[in-house]
Coordinates of C-alpha atoms and ligand atoms in Angstrom, one line a residue:
X210 CA 0.0 0.0 -0.3
X211 CA 1.3 3.3 -0.7
X212 CA 1.1 6.1 1.8
X213 CA 0.9 9.8 1.6
X214 CA 2.4 11.8 4.0
X215 CA 0.3 15.0 4.7
X216 CA 3.6 17.2 5.3
X217 CA 2.2 20.9 5.9
X218 CA -1.3 20.2 4.4
X219 CA -4.4 19.7 6.5
X220 CA -7.0 18.7 4.2
X221 CA -7.6 16.0 1.6
X222 CA -9.9 17.1 -1.4
X223 CA -11.5 14.5 -3.7
X224 CA -13.9 14.5 -6.5
X225 CA -15.8 11.1 -6.1
X226 CA -18.6 9.5 -7.7
X227 CA -20.2 5.9 -7.0
X228 CA -19.7 3.2 -9.5
X229 CA -21.6 1.1 -7.3
X230 CA -24.0 1.4 -4.0
X231 CA -22.0 2.4 -1.1
X232 CA -19.2 3.8 -3.1
X233 CA -16.8 5.7 -0.7
X234 CA -13.4 6.9 0.1
X235 CA -11.4 5.5 2.9
X236 CA -8.5 7.5 4.8
X237 CA -6.3 5.4 7.4
X238 CA -3.7 6.8 9.8
X239 CA -1.8 4.8 12.0
X240 CA -1.7 6.1 15.5
X241 CA 1.3 6.0 18.1
X242 CA -0.3 3.2 20.1
X243 CA -0.8 1.0 17.3
X244 CA -4.5 1.7 16.7
X245 CA -5.8 3.1 13.4
X246 CA -8.1 5.9 12.6
X247 CA -10.5 5.5 9.7
X248 CA -12.3 8.1 7.9
X249 CA -14.9 7.5 5.3
X250 CA -16.9 9.8 3.2
X251 CA -19.7 8.6 0.5
X252 CA -19.1 9.4 -3.0
X253 CA -21.9 11.2 -4.9
X254 CA -24.4 8.8 -6.3
X255 CA -24.8 10.4 -9.7
X256 CA -22.2 13.3 -9.9
X257 CA -18.7 13.7 -8.2
X258 CA -19.2 14.8 -4.6
X259 CA -16.6 17.4 -3.6
X260 CA -15.3 15.5 -0.7
X261 CA -13.1 17.5 2.1
X262 CA -11.4 15.4 4.7
X263 CA -9.4 17.1 7.4
X264 CA -5.8 15.7 8.0
X265 CA -3.1 16.2 10.8
X266 CA 0.1 17.7 9.6
X267 CA 3.0 15.3 9.1
X268 CA 1.1 12.1 9.2
X269 CA 1.2 9.1 7.2
X270 CA -2.1 8.2 5.5
X271 CA -3.3 5.4 3.2
X272 CA -6.0 6.5 1.0
X273 CA -8.4 4.1 -0.9
X274 CA -11.5 4.9 -3.3
X275 CA -13.9 1.8 -3.0
X276 CA -16.8 1.6 -5.7
X277 CA -16.1 4.9 -6.6
X278 CA -14.3 6.8 -9.4
X279 CA -12.0 9.6 -8.3
X280 CA -11.6 12.5 -11.0
X281 CA -9.3 14.7 -9.1
X282 CA -7.5 14.7 -5.7
X283 CA -5.2 17.0 -3.8
X284 CA -4.0 18.0 -0.5
X285 CA -4.6 21.7 0.4
X286 CA -5.1 23.7 3.6
X287 CA -1.4 24.7 4.3
X288 CA -0.3 28.1 5.6
X289 CA 1.5 28.8 2.6
X290 CA -0.7 27.5 -0.3
X291 CA -0.3 30.2 -2.6
X292 CA 3.4 29.7 -2.5
X293 CA 3.6 26.0 -2.7
X294 CA 0.3 25.1 -4.2
X295 CA -1.7 22.0 -3.8
X296 CA -0.2 18.6 -4.0
X297 CA -1.9 16.1 -6.5
X298 CA -2.6 12.6 -5.7
X299 CA -2.9 9.9 -8.1
X300 CA -4.2 6.2 -7.9
X301 CA -1.7 3.6 -8.3
X302 CA -3.2 1.1 -10.8
X303 CA -1.5 -1.7 -9.1
X304 CA -3.0 -1.7 -5.5
X305 CA -5.6 1.1 -6.0
X306 CA -4.2 3.3 -3.1
X307 CA -3.3 6.9 -3.7
X308 CA 0.2 8.4 -3.8
X309 CA 1.6 11.9 -4.0
X310 CA 2.4 12.5 -7.7
X311 CA 5.6 14.3 -9.1
X312 CA 4.7 17.5 -10.8
X313 CA 7.8 17.8 -13.2
X314 CA 7.5 14.1 -14.3
X315 CA 3.8 14.5 -14.8
X316 CA 4.1 17.5 -17.2
X317 CA 7.0 16.1 -18.9
X318 CA 5.1 14.1 -21.8
X319 CA 4.9 14.8 -25.5
X320 CA 1.4 15.4 -25.0
X321 CA 1.4 18.0 -22.5
X322 CA 2.5 21.8 -23.0
X323 CA 5.8 22.6 -21.2
X324 CA 5.7 26.4 -20.5
X325 CA 2.0 27.2 -21.5
X326 CA -0.4 26.8 -18.6
X327 CA -2.4 24.0 -18.4
X328 CA -4.3 22.2 -15.6
X329 CA -3.2 19.1 -14.0
X330 CA -5.6 17.3 -16.1
X331 CA -8.9 17.4 -18.1
X332 CA -10.9 20.2 -19.6
X333 CA -10.1 24.0 -19.5
X334 CA -11.5 27.2 -20.9
X335 CA -11.5 30.8 -20.4
X336 CA -9.3 32.7 -18.0
X337 CA -11.3 34.2 -15.3
X338 CA -10.6 36.6 -12.4
X339 CA -7.1 37.7 -13.6
X340 CA -5.6 40.0 -11.4
X341 CA -2.4 40.9 -9.2
X342 CA -3.2 40.7 -5.4
X343 CA -0.5 41.0 -2.5
X344 CA 2.5 39.4 -4.3
X345 CA 0.7 37.0 -6.6
X346 CA -0.8 37.1 -10.1
X347 CA -4.0 35.1 -9.9
X348 CA -5.7 33.2 -12.7
X349 CA -9.0 31.5 -12.3
X350 CA -10.3 29.5 -15.3
X351 CA -13.3 27.5 -16.5
X352 CA -12.7 23.9 -16.1
X353 CA -14.3 20.4 -15.9
X354 CA -12.2 18.4 -13.4
X355 CA -13.8 15.4 -14.2
X356 CA -13.1 14.7 -18.1
X357 CA -11.6 16.1 -21.1
X358 CA -14.7 17.6 -22.7
X359 CA -16.7 20.7 -21.6
X360 CA -19.5 20.0 -19.1
X361 CA -20.8 21.7 -16.0
X362 CA -18.3 24.6 -15.0
X363 CA -16.1 25.0 -12.2
X364 CA -13.7 27.6 -11.4
X365 CA -10.0 26.4 -11.2
X366 CA -7.3 28.6 -9.6
X367 CA -3.6 29.1 -10.1
X368 CA -1.1 31.8 -8.6
X369 CA 2.1 33.0 -9.9
X370 CA 4.8 35.5 -8.6
X371 CA 6.1 36.1 -12.0
X372 CA 3.5 35.5 -14.7
X373 CA 5.4 32.4 -15.9
X374 CA 5.6 29.8 -13.2
X375 CA 2.4 29.0 -11.5
X376 CA 1.2 26.9 -8.6
X377 CA -2.1 25.1 -8.9
X378 CA -4.6 25.8 -6.0
X379 CA -8.0 24.4 -4.9
X380 CA -10.9 24.6 -7.0
X381 CA -13.0 27.6 -5.9
X382 CA -16.3 27.3 -7.4
X383 CA -18.6 24.2 -8.4
X384 CA -21.7 24.1 -10.6
X385 CA -25.0 24.7 -8.6
X386 CA -26.2 21.5 -6.6
X387 CA -29.4 21.1 -8.9
X388 CA -27.4 21.0 -11.7
X389 CA -25.2 18.3 -10.3
X390 CA -27.8 16.4 -9.3
X391 CA -29.9 16.5 -12.7
X392 CA -26.7 15.8 -14.9
X393 CA -27.8 15.3 -18.3
X394 CA -31.0 17.1 -18.1
X395 CA -29.8 20.7 -17.3
X396 CA -26.5 22.2 -17.8
X397 CA -24.6 25.2 -16.1
X398 CA -22.3 26.3 -13.6
X399 CA -20.1 29.1 -12.7
X400 CA -19.4 30.5 -15.8
X401 CA -16.8 33.2 -16.8
X402 CA -16.2 36.5 -14.9
X403 CA -13.6 38.9 -13.7
X404 CA -11.9 40.4 -10.6
X405 CA -11.3 43.9 -9.3
X406 CA -8.9 44.2 -6.6
X407 CA -8.3 46.9 -3.7
X408 CA -5.4 46.7 -1.2
X409 CA -7.7 44.7 0.9
X410 CA -9.9 42.5 -1.1
X411 CA -10.6 41.2 -4.4
X412 CA -14.3 41.3 -5.6
X413 CA -15.3 38.7 -8.3
X414 CA -18.2 38.9 -10.9
X415 CA -19.2 36.0 -12.7
X416 CA -22.5 34.5 -14.6
X417 CA -24.2 31.8 -13.0
X418 CA -25.6 29.6 -16.0
X419 CA -28.6 27.4 -15.6
X420 CA -30.6 25.9 -18.5
X421 CA -31.4 23.0 -20.8
X422 CA -29.0 21.0 -22.5
X423 CA -29.8 23.1 -25.8
X424 CA -29.6 26.8 -25.0
X425 CA -32.8 28.5 -25.6
X426 CA -35.4 30.9 -24.1
X427 CA -35.3 28.7 -20.9
X428 CA -31.7 29.5 -20.2
X429 CA -31.1 31.7 -17.1
X430 CA -27.9 33.7 -17.1
X431 CA -27.6 35.9 -14.2
X432 CA -24.5 38.0 -12.8
X433 CA -23.2 37.1 -9.2
X434 CA -20.5 38.4 -6.9
X435 CA -18.1 37.0 -4.4
X436 CA -15.4 38.5 -2.3
X437 CA -11.8 37.4 -0.9
X438 CA -9.4 38.9 1.3
X439 CA -6.7 36.0 1.0
X440 CA -7.5 34.3 -2.2
X441 CA -7.9 31.2 -0.3
X442 CA -11.4 31.7 1.2
X443 CA -14.0 32.8 -0.7
X444 CA -17.3 34.5 0.5
X445 CA -20.9 33.4 -0.6
X446 CA -22.0 34.6 -3.8
X447 CA -24.7 37.3 -4.1
X448 CA -26.9 38.2 -7.0
X449 CA -26.2 41.4 -8.6
X450 CA -28.0 41.1 -11.6
X451 CA -31.1 39.0 -12.2
X452 CA -32.2 39.2 -15.9
X453 CA -30.9 40.6 -19.2
X454 CA -32.5 43.9 -20.1
X455 CA -35.6 44.4 -22.3
X456 CA -34.7 43.4 -26.0
X457 CA -31.4 41.4 -24.9
X458 CA -30.9 37.8 -25.7
X459 CA -30.7 34.8 -23.3
X460 CA -26.9 34.9 -24.0
X461 CA -26.2 37.3 -21.2
X462 CA -22.6 36.7 -19.7
X463 CA -19.3 37.0 -18.6
X464 CA -19.1 40.1 -16.8
X465 CA -15.9 42.4 -16.9
X466 CA -15.8 45.4 -14.5
X467 CA -13.9 48.5 -14.9
X468 CA -13.6 52.1 -13.3
X469 CA -13.5 55.2 -15.3
X470 CA -13.1 58.2 -13.3
X471 CA -15.5 57.8 -10.3
X472 CA -17.8 55.3 -11.9
X473 CA -17.8 51.5 -12.2
X474 CA -18.8 50.1 -15.5
X475 CA -19.6 46.5 -16.3
X476 CA -19.6 44.9 -19.8
X477 CA -21.6 41.7 -20.8
X478 CA -21.6 39.6 -23.8
X479 CA -25.1 39.3 -25.5
X480 CA -27.1 40.1 -28.5
X481 CA -29.9 42.4 -29.5
X482 CA -32.4 41.8 -32.2
X483 CA -30.2 39.0 -33.4
X484 CA -27.0 41.2 -33.5
X485 CA -23.9 40.6 -31.4
X486 CA -23.6 43.2 -28.7
X487 CA -21.5 44.2 -25.7
X488 CA -23.9 45.6 -23.1
X489 CA -22.9 48.3 -20.5
X490 CA -23.9 48.5 -17.2
X491 CA -23.1 51.4 -14.7
X492 CA -22.6 51.5 -10.8
X493 CA -21.6 53.9 -8.0
X494 CA -20.5 51.1 -5.5
X495 CA -19.9 48.1 -7.7
X496 CA -23.1 46.3 -6.1
X497 CA -26.0 47.8 -7.6
X498 CA -25.9 48.1 -11.1
X499 CA -28.2 49.7 -13.9
X500 CA -28.3 48.9 -17.6
X501 CA -26.9 51.9 -19.5
X502 CA -27.1 51.1 -23.1
X503 CA -25.2 48.5 -25.6
X504 CA -21.4 49.7 -25.9
X505 CA -21.0 48.2 -29.1
X506 CA -23.4 46.3 -31.6
X507 CA -21.8 44.2 -34.5
X508 CA -24.0 45.0 -37.3
X509 CA -21.6 43.7 -40.3
X510 CA -21.5 40.0 -39.5
X511 CA -23.8 37.4 -38.0
X512 CA -22.6 36.4 -34.7
X513 CA -24.7 34.6 -32.3
X514 CA -23.5 36.9 -29.5
X515 CA -20.2 38.2 -28.0
X516 CA -18.5 36.2 -25.5
X517 CA -16.0 37.4 -22.8
X518 CA -16.1 41.1 -23.7
X519 CA -13.1 43.3 -22.2
X520 CA -13.1 47.2 -22.3
X521 CA -10.2 49.1 -21.1
X522 CA -8.1 52.1 -21.4
X523 CA -4.9 51.7 -23.4
X524 CA -2.3 54.2 -24.4
X525 CA -5.1 56.9 -24.6
X526 CA -7.7 55.1 -26.3
X527 CA -10.4 52.9 -25.1
X528 CA -10.5 49.2 -26.5
X529 CA -13.3 46.7 -26.6
X530 CA -12.5 43.0 -27.2
X531 CA -14.9 40.0 -27.7
X532 CA -15.4 36.6 -28.8
X533 CA -17.5 35.9 -31.9
X534 CA -19.6 33.4 -31.0
X535 CA -20.7 30.9 -34.0
X536 CA -19.1 32.9 -36.8
X537 CA -17.0 31.7 -39.6
X538 CA -15.0 34.2 -41.3
X539 CA -14.2 34.1 -45.4
X540 CA -10.8 32.5 -44.5
X541 CA -12.8 29.4 -42.8
X542 CA -11.7 30.4 -39.3
X543 CA -14.2 29.7 -36.6
X544 CA -14.9 31.9 -33.6
X545 CA -12.5 34.5 -33.5
X546 CA -11.9 37.3 -31.3
X547 CA -12.3 40.8 -32.4
X548 CA -10.8 44.2 -31.1
X549 CA -12.2 47.7 -31.7
X550 CA -10.2 50.9 -30.7
X551 CA -11.9 54.4 -30.1
X552 CA -12.9 56.8 -27.6
X553 CA -15.1 56.5 -24.8
X554 CA -17.0 59.9 -23.6
X555 CA -19.9 60.4 -21.4
X556 CA -20.6 56.5 -21.8
X557 CA -20.6 56.4 -25.6
X558 CA -17.9 54.3 -27.3
X559 CA -17.1 55.4 -30.7
X560 CA -15.1 52.9 -32.6
X561 CA -12.3 54.1 -35.0
X562 CA -10.7 51.0 -36.1
X563 CA -10.9 47.3 -35.5
X564 CA -9.3 44.1 -36.2
X565 CA -8.7 40.7 -35.6
X566 CA -7.1 39.6 -32.0
X567 CA -5.3 36.5 -33.1
X568 CA -5.3 35.3 -36.8
X569 CA -4.5 31.6 -35.6
X570 CA -8.0 31.6 -34.3
X571 CA -7.2 29.2 -31.6
X572 CA -7.1 31.9 -29.0
X573 CA -10.5 32.6 -27.6
X574 CA -12.3 34.4 -24.3
X575 CA -9.0 36.5 -23.8
X576 CA -9.1 38.6 -20.5
X577 CA -6.9 41.4 -19.4
X578 CA -5.8 43.2 -16.3
X579 CA -3.5 46.0 -15.1
X580 CA -0.4 45.5 -12.9
X581 CA 2.0 48.5 -12.6
X582 CA 1.0 50.2 -15.6
X583 CA 1.2 47.0 -17.8
X584 CA -2.0 45.9 -19.5
X585 CA -1.4 42.2 -19.6
X586 CA -3.9 39.6 -21.4
X587 CA -4.1 35.9 -21.5
X588 CA -6.4 33.9 -23.9
X589 CA -7.5 30.3 -23.8
X590 CA -6.0 28.5 -26.5
X591 CA -8.9 26.7 -28.0
X592 CA -9.4 23.8 -30.5
X593 CA -12.6 24.8 -32.4
X594 CA -11.7 22.5 -35.4
X595 CA -11.7 19.7 -33.2
X596 CA -8.1 18.2 -33.4
X597 CA -7.6 17.3 -29.8
X598 CA -6.6 13.9 -29.3
X599 CA -7.4 12.5 -25.8
X600 CA -4.8 10.5 -23.8
X601 CA -4.9 9.1 -20.5
X602 CA -4.3 11.9 -17.8
X603 CA -4.2 14.3 -20.5
X604 CA -5.5 18.0 -20.5
X605 CA -7.6 19.5 -23.1
X606 CA -6.9 23.1 -23.7
X607 CA -4.3 25.6 -22.3
X608 CA -3.4 29.2 -21.9
X609 CA -1.6 31.7 -24.1
X610 CA 1.6 33.1 -22.7
X611 CA 0.6 36.3 -21.1
X612 CA 0.7 39.3 -23.4
X613 CA 1.4 42.9 -22.9
X614 CA -1.0 45.0 -25.1
X615 CA -0.6 48.4 -26.7
X616 CA -2.2 50.6 -29.2
X617 CA 0.0 51.8 -31.7
X618 CA -1.1 53.6 -35.1
X619 CA -4.6 52.4 -34.4
X620 CA -3.9 49.0 -34.0
X621 CA -3.7 46.4 -31.2
X622 CA -0.1 45.3 -30.4
X623 CA 0.9 42.4 -28.3
X624 CA 4.2 40.8 -27.2
X625 CA 4.8 38.2 -24.5
X626 CA 5.5 39.8 -21.3
X627 CA 9.2 40.2 -20.7
X628 CA 9.4 37.5 -17.7
X629 CA 9.0 34.8 -20.4
X630 CA 12.7 35.6 -21.2
X631 CA 13.7 34.0 -18.0
X632 CA 12.7 30.5 -19.6
X633 CA 15.5 30.9 -22.3
X634 CA 17.4 27.7 -22.4
X635 CA 20.3 26.5 -24.7
X636 CA 21.0 28.4 -28.1
X637 CA 20.1 25.8 -30.7
X638 CA 21.1 28.3 -33.6
X639 CA 22.4 31.6 -34.4
X640 CA 23.1 33.1 -37.8
X641 CA 21.9 35.2 -40.9
X642 CA 21.9 35.3 -44.5
X643 CA 21.2 31.5 -44.9
X644 CA 18.5 28.9 -44.9
X645 CA 18.7 26.6 -42.1
X646 CA 17.0 23.4 -40.6
X647 CA 16.9 21.6 -36.9
X648 CA 15.6 18.3 -36.4
X649 CA 15.5 16.4 -33.0
X650 CA 14.8 19.4 -30.9
X651 CA 14.8 17.8 -27.4
X652 CA 11.2 18.3 -25.8
X653 CA 9.8 20.1 -28.9
X654 CA 10.0 23.5 -26.8
X655 CA 11.8 26.4 -28.4
X656 CA 11.6 30.1 -29.3
X657 CA 12.7 31.5 -32.6
X658 CA 13.5 35.1 -33.8
X659 CA 14.3 36.2 -37.0
X660 CA 14.7 39.6 -38.8
X661 CA 14.1 40.5 -42.4
X662 CA 15.7 43.2 -44.3
X663 CA 12.7 43.6 -46.5
X664 CA 9.5 41.6 -46.8
X665 CA 10.7 38.0 -48.0
X666 CA 8.9 35.1 -49.3
X667 CA 9.5 32.0 -47.1
X668 CA 8.3 28.8 -45.7
X669 CA 9.0 28.0 -42.1
X670 CA 8.2 24.7 -40.8
X671 CA 7.2 24.7 -37.2
X672 CA 6.3 21.0 -36.9
X673 CA 5.8 17.6 -38.5
X674 CA 4.8 14.2 -37.8
X675 CA 4.5 11.7 -40.6
X676 CA 1.9 13.4 -43.0
X677 CA 0.9 16.0 -40.6
X678 CA 2.8 19.4 -40.6
X679 CA 2.2 23.1 -39.6
X680 CA 4.2 25.8 -41.0
X681 CA 4.3 29.6 -41.4
X682 CA 4.3 30.8 -45.0
X683 CA 4.8 34.1 -46.6
X684 CA 4.2 34.8 -50.3
X685 CA 2.3 36.5 -52.8
X686 CA -1.0 35.7 -50.6
X687 CA 0.5 37.0 -47.6
X688 CA 1.5 35.8 -44.2
X689 CA -0.3 32.7 -43.0
X690 CA -0.1 29.6 -40.8
X691 CA -0.6 26.5 -43.0
X692 CA -1.6 23.0 -41.5
X693 CA -1.6 19.9 -43.7
X694 CA -2.8 16.4 -42.8
X695 CA -5.0 17.5 -39.8
X696 CA -8.7 18.7 -39.4
X697 CA -7.8 22.5 -40.0
X698 CA -6.0 21.9 -43.3
X699 CA -7.3 24.0 -46.0
X700 CA -8.5 27.1 -43.5
X701 CA -6.3 30.4 -44.2
X702 CA -5.1 31.4 -40.8
X703 CA -4.0 34.8 -42.5
X704 CA -2.2 37.8 -40.9
X705 CA -3.5 41.3 -41.5
X706 CA -0.1 42.6 -42.2
X707 CA 1.5 44.3 -45.5
X708 CA 5.0 43.1 -45.0
X709 CA 6.9 40.9 -42.5
X710 CA 9.8 42.7 -40.8
X711 CA 10.4 40.5 -38.0
X712 CA 9.2 37.1 -36.3
X713 CA 9.1 35.9 -32.7
X714 CA 7.7 32.3 -32.6
X715 CA 6.9 30.1 -29.7
X716 CA 6.5 26.4 -30.1
X717 CA 5.7 24.4 -27.1
X718 CA 4.8 20.9 -28.1
X719 CA 1.1 21.1 -29.2
X720 CA 1.1 24.8 -29.3
X721 CA 2.3 27.4 -31.6
X722 CA 2.1 31.3 -31.0
X723 CA 3.5 33.8 -33.8
X724 CA 4.2 37.4 -32.9
X725 CA 4.7 39.4 -36.1
X726 CA 6.4 42.8 -36.6
X727 CA 6.9 43.5 -32.6
X728 CA 3.3 42.4 -32.2
X729 CA 1.5 43.9 -34.9
X730 CA -0.4 40.5 -35.4
X731 CA -0.4 37.4 -33.4
X732 CA -1.6 34.0 -34.2
X733 CA -2.1 30.9 -32.2
X734 CA -2.5 27.5 -33.4
X735 CA -2.4 24.0 -32.0
X736 CA -0.9 21.3 -33.8
X737 CA -1.0 17.7 -32.3
X738 CA 1.8 15.3 -32.8
X739 CA 2.9 12.0 -31.1
X740 CA 7.0 12.6 -31.5
X741 CA 8.8 14.0 -28.4
X742 CA 11.2 16.1 -30.2
X743 CA 10.5 18.9 -32.5
X744 CA 11.6 20.3 -35.7
X745 CA 12.2 24.0 -37.3
X746 CA 13.4 24.9 -40.9
X747 CA 13.5 28.3 -42.5
X748 CA 13.6 28.2 -46.4
X749 CA 13.4 31.6 -47.6
X750 CA 13.4 32.6 -51.3
X751 CA 16.3 35.1 -50.8
X752 CA 18.0 34.0 -47.7
X753 CA 20.3 37.1 -47.8
X754 CA 17.5 39.2 -46.4
X755 CA 17.6 37.1 -43.3
X756 CA 19.5 39.8 -41.0
X757 CA 19.4 37.8 -37.8
X758 CA 18.0 34.5 -36.8
X759 CA 18.2 32.6 -33.5
X760 CA 16.5 29.6 -32.1
X761 CA 16.6 28.9 -28.5
X762 CA 15.4 26.0 -26.2
X763 CA 12.6 26.8 -23.8
X764 CA 12.7 25.5 -20.1
X765 CA 9.6 24.0 -18.5
X766 CA 7.6 26.1 -16.0
X767 CA 6.7 23.1 -14.1
X768 CA 10.2 22.1 -12.5
Ligands
FRU1433 C1 -16.6 31.1 -23.7 C2 -17.6 30.8 -23.0 C3 -18.2 31.7 -22.1 C4 -18.9 30.8 -20.8 C5 -18.0 29.9 -20.5 C6 -18.8 28.8 -20.0 O1 -15.7 30.1 -24.1 O2 -18.8 30.1 -23.4 O3 -19.1 32.8 -22.9 O4 -18.9 32.0 -19.8 O5 -17.3 29.7 -21.6 O6 -17.6 27.8 -19.9

């Protein structure tokens, strides 16, 4: 039997569902006098019950699950939880007991990103509640801890001192009881939301969703609020907005709150008369909200609604960003995020320019926050072309590298936060004026930087596995990501730039992010391959235009 030493942890959290009547979790500890203490907790009958079992510090435990499935299990409740994170437990297949798993080894598999944040296992989508609070960056996120598919939503949580290395923290929010108890008949849970922080506390705004399996007029989306003073304990939620305003759709979610002068504003994703809209609410105290009017209505293209809108002041302008639900563009790309830059006066947003947030279209539901003057955004690396290949103990989805946003010449620019440079590993290539090729790149985790003296036609290989490949091509059709042998083949992932001066490319096993011209355009694309090692090749028509090129390995954030 494996034993787990609780060390500084005082709680065992397990999500357990019965596979037969009486299914339960058993925790045994030996006492000094030779007697044994047994704690038993019943698993949920039709759903994963969230069990919390108190533990003594520095004590050995034997932990078993009997006639139940455990989807996620970890130790929590230590004094320095934000610093160390939880300790995940996994089940030993041989004897059925749980053991404390090693984090570095867990993530060091060809199917797991190594420097992009992803959960311990299973499904993740939107980043939520991004903020910096008392020494730590916090990222909450939408997740299904029980499987590699979207389901009723929980809020996961992670913290970081440097925006690069993260500790996993306990699950914060679960779906409403009535949703858990009526699995398969209704769906919902704790949907996306944001955080607003002061010196003393963090206030969270989020959507609670409850509705039929197929969204429709019976779908209920309401906005709720909760608070925390330490990011470990969270208050009860209180409802702040009970229903959509007259004329707005039942799609009515994902609050993002900002302060402009002495007023609070909330933007919500919705639709009005069949046109995607971002709704604007106002408040004097952050608790009582009144609908003002639509901040923005997208009249040019048919979208079901905006999801996860953001609204911010940036470099003297105002920027709204939102995800276009159920939209396909002329290139074949599905569900892109759009940015709108303009002015905001007396509650009126006047758009001057707009563009795609990410031309690779595997970046959705981005959210931003400000810390020390930097506007930082993180997006969910999504998979709308269904290229995911489930694997045992795998995760489905990850987060982009945190990006610093700016407005320049009426366009949205973004580059990875400077902290990511600390992950720079071995130099794999440095040179200029030539084409080059690297194979067997250890761990398939690297960064590339290339500068061109003038716009140059090229094909850059970023990944290959048998017939499957991903590359970045620049020719008379312009700059674009090209995939072959995978479901997204044929879709044109085209960047809206007239020439390519420089590139910064991040390849991380299944994920690629391409930053063009110092952030003028950014493209995120997933590419699944089973090979552990990576490859990279630059084939330029006029290699003499390559004024510098560098390829470096990237270290894991989990060691
Ligand atoms: C966007 C989204 C949000 C919603 C959440 C549910 O990906 O659909 O609109 O709040 O995900 O998980």
